[in-house]
PDB file of C-alpha atoms in Angstrom:
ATOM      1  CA  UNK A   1     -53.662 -22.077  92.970  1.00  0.00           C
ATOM      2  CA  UNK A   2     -50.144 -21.672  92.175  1.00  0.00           C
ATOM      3  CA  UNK A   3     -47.707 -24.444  91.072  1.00  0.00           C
ATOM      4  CA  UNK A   4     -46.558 -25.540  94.023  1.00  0.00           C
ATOM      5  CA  UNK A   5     -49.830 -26.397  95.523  1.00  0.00           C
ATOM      6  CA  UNK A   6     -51.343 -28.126  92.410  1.00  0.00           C
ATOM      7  CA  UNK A   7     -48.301 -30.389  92.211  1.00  0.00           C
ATOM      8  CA  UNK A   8     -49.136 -31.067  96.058  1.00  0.00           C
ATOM      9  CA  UNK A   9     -52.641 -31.638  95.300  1.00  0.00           C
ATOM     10  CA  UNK A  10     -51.848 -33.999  92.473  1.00  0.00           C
ATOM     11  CA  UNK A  11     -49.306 -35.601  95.165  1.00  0.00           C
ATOM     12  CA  UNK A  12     -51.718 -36.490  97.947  1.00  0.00           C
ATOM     13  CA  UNK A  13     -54.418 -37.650  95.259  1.00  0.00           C
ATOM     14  CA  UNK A  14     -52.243 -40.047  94.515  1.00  0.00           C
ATOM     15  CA  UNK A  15     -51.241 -41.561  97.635  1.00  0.00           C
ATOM     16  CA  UNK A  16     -54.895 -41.110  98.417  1.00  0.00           C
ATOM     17  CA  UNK A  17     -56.075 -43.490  95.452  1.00  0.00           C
ATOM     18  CA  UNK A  18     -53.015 -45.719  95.302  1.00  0.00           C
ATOM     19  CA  UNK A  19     -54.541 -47.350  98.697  1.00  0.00           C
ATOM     20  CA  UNK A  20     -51.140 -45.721 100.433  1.00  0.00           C
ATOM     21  CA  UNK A  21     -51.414 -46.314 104.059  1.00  0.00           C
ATOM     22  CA  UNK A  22     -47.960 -44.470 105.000  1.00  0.00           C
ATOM     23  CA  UNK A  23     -49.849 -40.678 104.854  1.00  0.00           C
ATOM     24  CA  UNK A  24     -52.897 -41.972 107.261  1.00  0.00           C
ATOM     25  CA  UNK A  25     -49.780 -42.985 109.491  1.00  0.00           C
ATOM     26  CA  UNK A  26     -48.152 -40.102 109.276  1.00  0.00           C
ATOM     27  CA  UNK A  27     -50.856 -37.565 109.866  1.00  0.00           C
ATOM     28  CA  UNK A  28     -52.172 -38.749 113.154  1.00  0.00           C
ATOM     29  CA  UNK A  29     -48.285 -37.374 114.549  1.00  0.00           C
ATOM     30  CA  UNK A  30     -47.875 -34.626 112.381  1.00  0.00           C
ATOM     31  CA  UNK A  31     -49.899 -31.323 111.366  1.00  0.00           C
ATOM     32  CA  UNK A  32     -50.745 -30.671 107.851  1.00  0.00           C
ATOM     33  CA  UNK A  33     -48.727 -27.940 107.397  1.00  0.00           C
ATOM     34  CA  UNK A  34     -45.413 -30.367 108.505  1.00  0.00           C
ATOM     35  CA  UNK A  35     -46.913 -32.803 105.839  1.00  0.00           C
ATOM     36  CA  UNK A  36     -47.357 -30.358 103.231  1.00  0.00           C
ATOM     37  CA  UNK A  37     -43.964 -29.081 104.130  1.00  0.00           C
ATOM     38  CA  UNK A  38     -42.226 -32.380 103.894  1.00  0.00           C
ATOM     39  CA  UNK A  39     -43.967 -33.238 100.697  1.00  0.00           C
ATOM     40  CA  UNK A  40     -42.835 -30.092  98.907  1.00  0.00           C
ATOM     41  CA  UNK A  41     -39.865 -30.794 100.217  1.00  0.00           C
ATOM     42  CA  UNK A  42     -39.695 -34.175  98.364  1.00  0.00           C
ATOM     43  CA  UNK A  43     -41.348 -32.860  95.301  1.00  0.00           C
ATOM     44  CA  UNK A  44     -38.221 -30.082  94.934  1.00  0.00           C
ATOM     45  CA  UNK A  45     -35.540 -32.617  95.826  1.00  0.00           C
ATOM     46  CA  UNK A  46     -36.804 -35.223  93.397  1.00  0.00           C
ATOM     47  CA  UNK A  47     -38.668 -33.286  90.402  1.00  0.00           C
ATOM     48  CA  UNK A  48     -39.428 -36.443  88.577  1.00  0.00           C
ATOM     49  CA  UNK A  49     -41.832 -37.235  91.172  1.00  0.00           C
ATOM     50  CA  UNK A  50     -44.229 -35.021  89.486  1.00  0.00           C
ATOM     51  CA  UNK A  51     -44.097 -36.852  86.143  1.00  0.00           C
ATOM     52  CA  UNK A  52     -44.759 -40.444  88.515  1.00  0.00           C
ATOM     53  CA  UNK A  53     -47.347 -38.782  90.346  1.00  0.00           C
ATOM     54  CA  UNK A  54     -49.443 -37.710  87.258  1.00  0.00           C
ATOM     55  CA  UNK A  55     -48.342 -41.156  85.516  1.00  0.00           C
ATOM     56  CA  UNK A  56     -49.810 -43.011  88.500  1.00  0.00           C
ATOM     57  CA  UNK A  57     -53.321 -40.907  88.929  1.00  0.00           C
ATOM     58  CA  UNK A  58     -54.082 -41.120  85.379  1.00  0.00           C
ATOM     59  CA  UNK A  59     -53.558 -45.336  85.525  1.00  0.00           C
ATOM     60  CA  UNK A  60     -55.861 -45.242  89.034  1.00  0.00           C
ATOM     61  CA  UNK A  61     -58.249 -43.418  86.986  1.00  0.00           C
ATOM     62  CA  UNK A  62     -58.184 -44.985  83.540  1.00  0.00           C
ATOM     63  CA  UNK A  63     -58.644 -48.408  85.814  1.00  0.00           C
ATOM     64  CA  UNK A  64     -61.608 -47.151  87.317  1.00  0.00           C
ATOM     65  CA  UNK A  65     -63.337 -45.791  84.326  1.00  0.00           C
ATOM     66  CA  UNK A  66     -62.349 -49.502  82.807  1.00  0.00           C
ATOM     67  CA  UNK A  67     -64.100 -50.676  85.852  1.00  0.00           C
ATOM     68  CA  UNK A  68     -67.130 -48.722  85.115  1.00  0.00           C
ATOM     69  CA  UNK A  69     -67.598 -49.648  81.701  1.00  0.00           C
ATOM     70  CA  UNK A  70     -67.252 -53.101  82.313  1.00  0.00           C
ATOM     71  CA  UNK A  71     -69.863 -52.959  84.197  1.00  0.00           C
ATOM     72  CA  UNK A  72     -72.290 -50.720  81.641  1.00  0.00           C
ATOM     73  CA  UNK A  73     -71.457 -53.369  78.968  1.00  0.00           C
ATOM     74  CA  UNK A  74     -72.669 -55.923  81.720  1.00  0.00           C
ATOM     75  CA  UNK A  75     -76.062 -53.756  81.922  1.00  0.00           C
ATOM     76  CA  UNK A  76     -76.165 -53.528  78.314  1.00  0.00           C
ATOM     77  CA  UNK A  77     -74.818 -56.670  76.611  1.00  0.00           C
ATOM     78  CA  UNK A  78     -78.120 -58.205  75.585  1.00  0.00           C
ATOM     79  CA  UNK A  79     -78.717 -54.610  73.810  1.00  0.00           C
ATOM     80  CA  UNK A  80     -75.377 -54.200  72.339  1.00  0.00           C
ATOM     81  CA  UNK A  81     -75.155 -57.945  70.959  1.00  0.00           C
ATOM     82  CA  UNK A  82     -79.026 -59.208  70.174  1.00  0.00           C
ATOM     83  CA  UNK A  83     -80.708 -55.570  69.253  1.00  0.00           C
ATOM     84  CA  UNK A  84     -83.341 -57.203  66.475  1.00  0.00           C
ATOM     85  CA  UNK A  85     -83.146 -53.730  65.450  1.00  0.00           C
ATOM     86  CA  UNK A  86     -79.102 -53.750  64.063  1.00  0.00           C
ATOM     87  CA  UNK A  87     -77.768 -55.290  60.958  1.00  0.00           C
ATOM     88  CA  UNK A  88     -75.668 -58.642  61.888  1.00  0.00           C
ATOM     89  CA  UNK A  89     -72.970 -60.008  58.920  1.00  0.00           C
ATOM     90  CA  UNK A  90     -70.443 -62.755  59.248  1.00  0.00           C
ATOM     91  CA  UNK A  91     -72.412 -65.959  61.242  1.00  0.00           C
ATOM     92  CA  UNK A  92     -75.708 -65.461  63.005  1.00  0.00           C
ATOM     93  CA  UNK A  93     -74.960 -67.774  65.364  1.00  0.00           C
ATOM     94  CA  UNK A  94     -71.276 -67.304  66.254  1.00  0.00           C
ATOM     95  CA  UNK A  95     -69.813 -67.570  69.326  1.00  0.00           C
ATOM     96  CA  UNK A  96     -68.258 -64.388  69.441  1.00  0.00           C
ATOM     97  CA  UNK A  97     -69.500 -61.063  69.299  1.00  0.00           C
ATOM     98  CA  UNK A  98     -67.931 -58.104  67.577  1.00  0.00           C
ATOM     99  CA  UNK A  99     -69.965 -54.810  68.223  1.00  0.00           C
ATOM    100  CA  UNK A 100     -68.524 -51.787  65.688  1.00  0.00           C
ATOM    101  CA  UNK A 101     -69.710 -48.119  66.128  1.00  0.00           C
ATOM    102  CA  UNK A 102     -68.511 -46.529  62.977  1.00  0.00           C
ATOM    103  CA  UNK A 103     -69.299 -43.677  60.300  1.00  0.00           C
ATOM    104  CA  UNK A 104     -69.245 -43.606  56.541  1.00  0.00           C
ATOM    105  CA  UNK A 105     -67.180 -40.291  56.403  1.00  0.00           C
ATOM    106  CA  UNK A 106     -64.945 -41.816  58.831  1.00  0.00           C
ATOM    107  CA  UNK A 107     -61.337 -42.226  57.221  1.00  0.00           C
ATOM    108  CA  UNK A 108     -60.497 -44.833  59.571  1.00  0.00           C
ATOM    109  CA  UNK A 109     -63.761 -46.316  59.601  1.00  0.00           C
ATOM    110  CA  UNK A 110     -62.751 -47.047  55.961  1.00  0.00           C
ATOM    111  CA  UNK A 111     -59.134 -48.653  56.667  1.00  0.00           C
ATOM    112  CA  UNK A 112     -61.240 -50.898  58.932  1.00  0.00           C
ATOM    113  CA  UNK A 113     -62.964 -51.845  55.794  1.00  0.00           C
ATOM    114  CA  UNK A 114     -60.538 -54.346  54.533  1.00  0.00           C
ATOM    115  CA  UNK A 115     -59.510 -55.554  58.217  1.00  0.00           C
ATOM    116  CA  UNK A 116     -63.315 -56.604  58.960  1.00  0.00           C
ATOM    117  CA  UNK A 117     -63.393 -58.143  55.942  1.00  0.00           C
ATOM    118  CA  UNK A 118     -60.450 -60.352  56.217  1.00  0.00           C
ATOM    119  CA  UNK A 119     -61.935 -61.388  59.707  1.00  0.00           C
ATOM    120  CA  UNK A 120     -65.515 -62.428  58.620  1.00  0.00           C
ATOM    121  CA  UNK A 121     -63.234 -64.270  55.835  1.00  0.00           C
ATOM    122  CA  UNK A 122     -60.714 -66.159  57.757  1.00  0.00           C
ATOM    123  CA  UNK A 123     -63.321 -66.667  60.860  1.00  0.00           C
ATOM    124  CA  UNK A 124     -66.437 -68.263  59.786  1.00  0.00           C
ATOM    125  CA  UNK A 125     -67.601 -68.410  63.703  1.00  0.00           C
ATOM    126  CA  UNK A 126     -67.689 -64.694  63.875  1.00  0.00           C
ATOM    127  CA  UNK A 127     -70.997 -61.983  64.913  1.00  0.00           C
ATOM    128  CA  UNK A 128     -70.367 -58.814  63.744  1.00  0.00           C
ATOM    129  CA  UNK A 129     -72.747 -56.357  64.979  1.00  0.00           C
ATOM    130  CA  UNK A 130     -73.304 -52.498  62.930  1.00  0.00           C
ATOM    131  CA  UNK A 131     -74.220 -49.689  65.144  1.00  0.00           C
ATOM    132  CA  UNK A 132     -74.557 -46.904  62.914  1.00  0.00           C
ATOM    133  CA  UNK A 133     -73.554 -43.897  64.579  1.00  0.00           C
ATOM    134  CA  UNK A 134     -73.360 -41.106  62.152  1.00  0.00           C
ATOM    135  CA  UNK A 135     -71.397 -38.175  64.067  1.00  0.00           C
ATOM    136  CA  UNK A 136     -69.496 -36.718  61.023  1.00  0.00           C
ATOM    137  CA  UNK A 137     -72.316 -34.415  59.491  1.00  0.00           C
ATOM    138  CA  UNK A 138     -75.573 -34.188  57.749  1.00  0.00           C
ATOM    139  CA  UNK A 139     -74.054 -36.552  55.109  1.00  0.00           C
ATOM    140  CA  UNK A 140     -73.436 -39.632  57.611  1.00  0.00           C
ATOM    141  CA  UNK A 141     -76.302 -39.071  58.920  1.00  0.00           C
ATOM    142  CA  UNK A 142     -78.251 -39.354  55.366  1.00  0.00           C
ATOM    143  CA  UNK A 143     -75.975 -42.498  54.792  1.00  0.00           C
ATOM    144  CA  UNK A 144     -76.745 -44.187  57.365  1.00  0.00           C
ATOM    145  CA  UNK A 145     -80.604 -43.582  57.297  1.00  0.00           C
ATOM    146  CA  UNK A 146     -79.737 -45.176  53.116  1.00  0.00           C
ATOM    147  CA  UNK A 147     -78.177 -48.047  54.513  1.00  0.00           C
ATOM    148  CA  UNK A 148     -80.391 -49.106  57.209  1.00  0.00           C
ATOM    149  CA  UNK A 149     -83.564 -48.624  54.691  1.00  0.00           C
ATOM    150  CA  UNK A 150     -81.457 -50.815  52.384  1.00  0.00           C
ATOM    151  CA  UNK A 151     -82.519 -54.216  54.739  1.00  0.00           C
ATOM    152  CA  UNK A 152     -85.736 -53.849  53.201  1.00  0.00           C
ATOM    153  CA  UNK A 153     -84.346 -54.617  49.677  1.00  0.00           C
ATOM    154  CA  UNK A 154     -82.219 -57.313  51.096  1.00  0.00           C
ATOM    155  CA  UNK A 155     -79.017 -55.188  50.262  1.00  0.00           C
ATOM    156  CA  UNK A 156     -77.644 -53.244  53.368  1.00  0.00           C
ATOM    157  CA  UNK A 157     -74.558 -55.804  53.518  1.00  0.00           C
ATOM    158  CA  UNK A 158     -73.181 -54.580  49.703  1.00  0.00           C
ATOM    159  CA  UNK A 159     -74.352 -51.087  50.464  1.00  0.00           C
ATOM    160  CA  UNK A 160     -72.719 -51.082  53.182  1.00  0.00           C
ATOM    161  CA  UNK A 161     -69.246 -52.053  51.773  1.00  0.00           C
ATOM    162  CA  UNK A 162     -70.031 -49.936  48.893  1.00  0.00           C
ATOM    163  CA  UNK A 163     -69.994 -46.994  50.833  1.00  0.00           C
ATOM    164  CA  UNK A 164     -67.076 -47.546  52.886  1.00  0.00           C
ATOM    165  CA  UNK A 165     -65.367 -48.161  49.601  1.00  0.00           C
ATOM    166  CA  UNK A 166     -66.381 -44.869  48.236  1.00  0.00           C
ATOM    167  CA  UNK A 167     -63.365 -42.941  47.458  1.00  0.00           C
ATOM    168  CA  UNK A 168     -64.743 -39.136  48.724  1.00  0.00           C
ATOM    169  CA  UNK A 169     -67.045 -37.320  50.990  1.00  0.00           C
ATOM    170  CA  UNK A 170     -70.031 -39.126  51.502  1.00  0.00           C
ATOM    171  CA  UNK A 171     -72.822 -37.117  51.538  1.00  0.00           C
ATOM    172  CA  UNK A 172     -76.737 -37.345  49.716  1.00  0.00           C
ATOM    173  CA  UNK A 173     -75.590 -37.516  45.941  1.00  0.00           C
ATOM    174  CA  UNK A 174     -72.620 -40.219  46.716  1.00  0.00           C
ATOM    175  CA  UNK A 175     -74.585 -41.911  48.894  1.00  0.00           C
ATOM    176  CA  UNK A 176     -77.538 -42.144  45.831  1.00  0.00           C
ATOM    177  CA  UNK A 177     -75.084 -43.034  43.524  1.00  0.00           C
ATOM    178  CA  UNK A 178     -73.539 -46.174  45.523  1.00  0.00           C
ATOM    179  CA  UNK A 179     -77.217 -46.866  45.548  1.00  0.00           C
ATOM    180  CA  UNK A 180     -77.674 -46.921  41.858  1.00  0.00           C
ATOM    181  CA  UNK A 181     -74.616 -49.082  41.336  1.00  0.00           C
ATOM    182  CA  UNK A 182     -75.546 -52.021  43.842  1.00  0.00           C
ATOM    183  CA  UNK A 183     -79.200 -52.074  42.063  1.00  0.00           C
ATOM    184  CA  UNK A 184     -81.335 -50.617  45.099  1.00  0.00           C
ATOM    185  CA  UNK A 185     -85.157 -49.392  43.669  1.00  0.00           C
ATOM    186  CA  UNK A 186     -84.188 -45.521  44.695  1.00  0.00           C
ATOM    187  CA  UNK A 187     -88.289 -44.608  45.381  1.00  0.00           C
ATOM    188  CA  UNK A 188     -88.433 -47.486  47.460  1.00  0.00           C
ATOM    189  CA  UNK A 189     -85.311 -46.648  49.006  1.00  0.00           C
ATOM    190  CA  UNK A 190     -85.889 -42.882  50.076  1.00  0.00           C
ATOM    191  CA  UNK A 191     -89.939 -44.171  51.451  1.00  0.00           C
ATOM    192  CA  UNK A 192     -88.159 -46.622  53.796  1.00  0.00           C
ATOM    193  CA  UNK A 193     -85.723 -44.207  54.813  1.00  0.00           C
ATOM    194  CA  UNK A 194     -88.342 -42.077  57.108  1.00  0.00           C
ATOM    195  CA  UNK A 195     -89.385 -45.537  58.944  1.00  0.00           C
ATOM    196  CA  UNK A 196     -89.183 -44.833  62.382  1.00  0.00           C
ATOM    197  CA  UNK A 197     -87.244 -48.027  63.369  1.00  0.00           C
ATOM    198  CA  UNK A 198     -83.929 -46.038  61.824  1.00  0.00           C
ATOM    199  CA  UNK A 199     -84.291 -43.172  64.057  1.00  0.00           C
ATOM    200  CA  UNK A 200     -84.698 -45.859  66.658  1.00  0.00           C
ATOM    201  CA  UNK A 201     -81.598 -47.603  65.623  1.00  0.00           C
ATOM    202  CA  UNK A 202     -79.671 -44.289  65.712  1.00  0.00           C
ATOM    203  CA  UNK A 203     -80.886 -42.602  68.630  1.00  0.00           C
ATOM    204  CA  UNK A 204     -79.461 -46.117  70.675  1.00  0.00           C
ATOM    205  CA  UNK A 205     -76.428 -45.802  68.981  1.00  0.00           C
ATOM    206  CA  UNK A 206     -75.654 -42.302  70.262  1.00  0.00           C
ATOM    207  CA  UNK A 207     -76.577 -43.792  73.772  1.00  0.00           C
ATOM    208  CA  UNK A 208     -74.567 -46.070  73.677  1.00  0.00           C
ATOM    209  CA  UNK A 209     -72.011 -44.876  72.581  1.00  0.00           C
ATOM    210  CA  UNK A 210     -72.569 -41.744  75.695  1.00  0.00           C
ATOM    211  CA  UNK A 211     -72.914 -44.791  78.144  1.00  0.00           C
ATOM    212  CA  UNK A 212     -69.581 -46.541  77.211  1.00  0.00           C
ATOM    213  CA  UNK A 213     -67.746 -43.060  76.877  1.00  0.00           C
ATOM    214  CA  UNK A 214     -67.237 -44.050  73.871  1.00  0.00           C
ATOM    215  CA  UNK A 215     -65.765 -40.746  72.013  1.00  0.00           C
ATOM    216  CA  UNK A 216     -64.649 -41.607  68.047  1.00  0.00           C
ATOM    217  CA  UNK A 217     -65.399 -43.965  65.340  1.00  0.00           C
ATOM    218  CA  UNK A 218     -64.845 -46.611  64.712  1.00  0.00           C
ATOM    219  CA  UNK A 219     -64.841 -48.012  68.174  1.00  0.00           C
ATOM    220  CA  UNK A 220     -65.539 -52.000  68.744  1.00  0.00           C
ATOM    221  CA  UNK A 221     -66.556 -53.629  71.669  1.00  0.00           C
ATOM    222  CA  UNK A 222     -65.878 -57.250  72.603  1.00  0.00           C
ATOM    223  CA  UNK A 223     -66.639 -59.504  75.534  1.00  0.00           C
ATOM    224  CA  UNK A 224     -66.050 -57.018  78.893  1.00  0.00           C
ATOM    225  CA  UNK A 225     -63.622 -54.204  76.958  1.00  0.00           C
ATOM    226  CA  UNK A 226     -64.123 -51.641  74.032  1.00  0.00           C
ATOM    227  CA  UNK A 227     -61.361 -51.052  71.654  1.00  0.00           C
ATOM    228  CA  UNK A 228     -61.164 -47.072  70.778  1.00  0.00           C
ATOM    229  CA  UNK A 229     -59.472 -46.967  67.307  1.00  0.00           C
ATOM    230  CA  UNK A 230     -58.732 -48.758  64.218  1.00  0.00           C
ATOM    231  CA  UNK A 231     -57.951 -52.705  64.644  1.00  0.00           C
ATOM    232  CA  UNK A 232     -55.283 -54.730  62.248  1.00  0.00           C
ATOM    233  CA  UNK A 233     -57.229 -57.911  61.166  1.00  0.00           C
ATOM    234  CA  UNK A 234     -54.566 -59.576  63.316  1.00  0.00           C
ATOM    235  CA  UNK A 235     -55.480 -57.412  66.094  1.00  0.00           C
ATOM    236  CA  UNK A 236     -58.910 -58.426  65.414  1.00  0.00           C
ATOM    237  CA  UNK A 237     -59.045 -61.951  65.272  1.00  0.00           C
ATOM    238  CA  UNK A 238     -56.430 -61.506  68.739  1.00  0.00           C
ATOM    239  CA  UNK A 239     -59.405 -59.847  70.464  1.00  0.00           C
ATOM    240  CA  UNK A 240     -62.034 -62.431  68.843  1.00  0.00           C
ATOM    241  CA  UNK A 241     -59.640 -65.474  70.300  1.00  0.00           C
ATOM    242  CA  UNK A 242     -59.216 -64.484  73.938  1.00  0.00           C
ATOM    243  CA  UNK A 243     -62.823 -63.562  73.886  1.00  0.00           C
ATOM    244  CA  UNK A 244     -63.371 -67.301  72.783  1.00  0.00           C
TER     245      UNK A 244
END
């Protein structure tokens, strides 16, 4: 297909999914080669059409997929918010949600460190929700199976900050050295590490994360939207108001 006729194609797709009535006028009086012909004919005369064109499918698109998660994290909310199965900090029984998919070798998973922080600080009425999606390696995948065995010592909240402190790659001897530091019983530690409820917990991350097209860490959903990205704690506790 040569240039001309993908920047026709990308024309008509538009009109098509913009809802425009004008070419379903046109085309019951003229042939589609007089259409085509008159479209090029724009397209050449006005070059910056092209740019529009491509400006205006992506939003039509980027609305729908919008549309269509919306509607997964409908299907999925009680999941995504009330898994017995996920570590919960800041208040229990807060009356908003915050949902973070995130990685312990993930840099900005670590700037979100201090930002989550200062939320769960300054908002006392907060939910924050771990999904533990280790995508980054053999050593966030170790970590996270560490961290999740760490609820059965009562310490998975100060491992967990403990490792997103940790200045380096985290990998099986940082991630047994954090341990040592915040007291955890290592034996105990690596036995409750094969429980199957981590796999569990990790496995519904990933598909999850597949059903919200969710791509990168850390990602955060809230209410009806996901936030790709790292999040200011101003940017957070924005999201956490209109969501209350």
């Amino acid at each position: 297909m040569n240039f001309l006729a993908r920047t026709f194609s990308i024309f008509m797709m538009v009109l098509f999914a913009s809802g425009t009535n004008a070419l379903a006028d046109v085309s019951k009086t003229l042939s589609e080669e007089h259409i085509k012909e008159l479209a090029l004919e724009a397209i050449l005369e006005n070059p910056t059409i092209i740019e529009e064109a491509i400006q205006r499918l992506q939003k039509v698109r980027q609305e729908q997929r919008q549309a269509g998660v919306k509607n997964i994290i409908e299907l999925r909310r009680d999941t995504l918010e009330n898994d017995p199965n996920a570590p919960i900090l800041g208040n229990p029984s807060g009356d908003v949600t915050l949902v973070e998919f995130f990685d312990y070798n993930c840099p900005y998973c670590k700037r979100a460190k201090p930002e989550l922080e200062a939320l769960l600080e300054n908002d006392t009425n907060v939910r924050l929700v771990f999904r533990e999606w280790p995508i980054l390696g053999a050593g966030s995948v170790f970590a996270a199976r560490a961290a999740l065995a760490a609820r059965k010592q009562g310490k998975y909240e100060d491992f967990h900050w403990a490792l997103m402190g940790f200045k380096g790659r985290i990998d099986e001897t940082s991630t047994m050295k954090v341990a040592r530091q915040i007291g955890l019983d290592i034996e105990q530690l690596k036995s409750d590490m094969e429980d199957p409820s981590i796999t569990e917990h990790i496995q519904l991350s990933m598909t999850l994360a597949q059903d919200l097209n969710i791509t990168g860490t850390p990602s955060f959903v809230v209410g009806d939207d996901v936030f790709p990205g790292l999040l200011t704690r101003d940017q957070l506790a924005e999201v956490v108001a209109e969501n209350r």
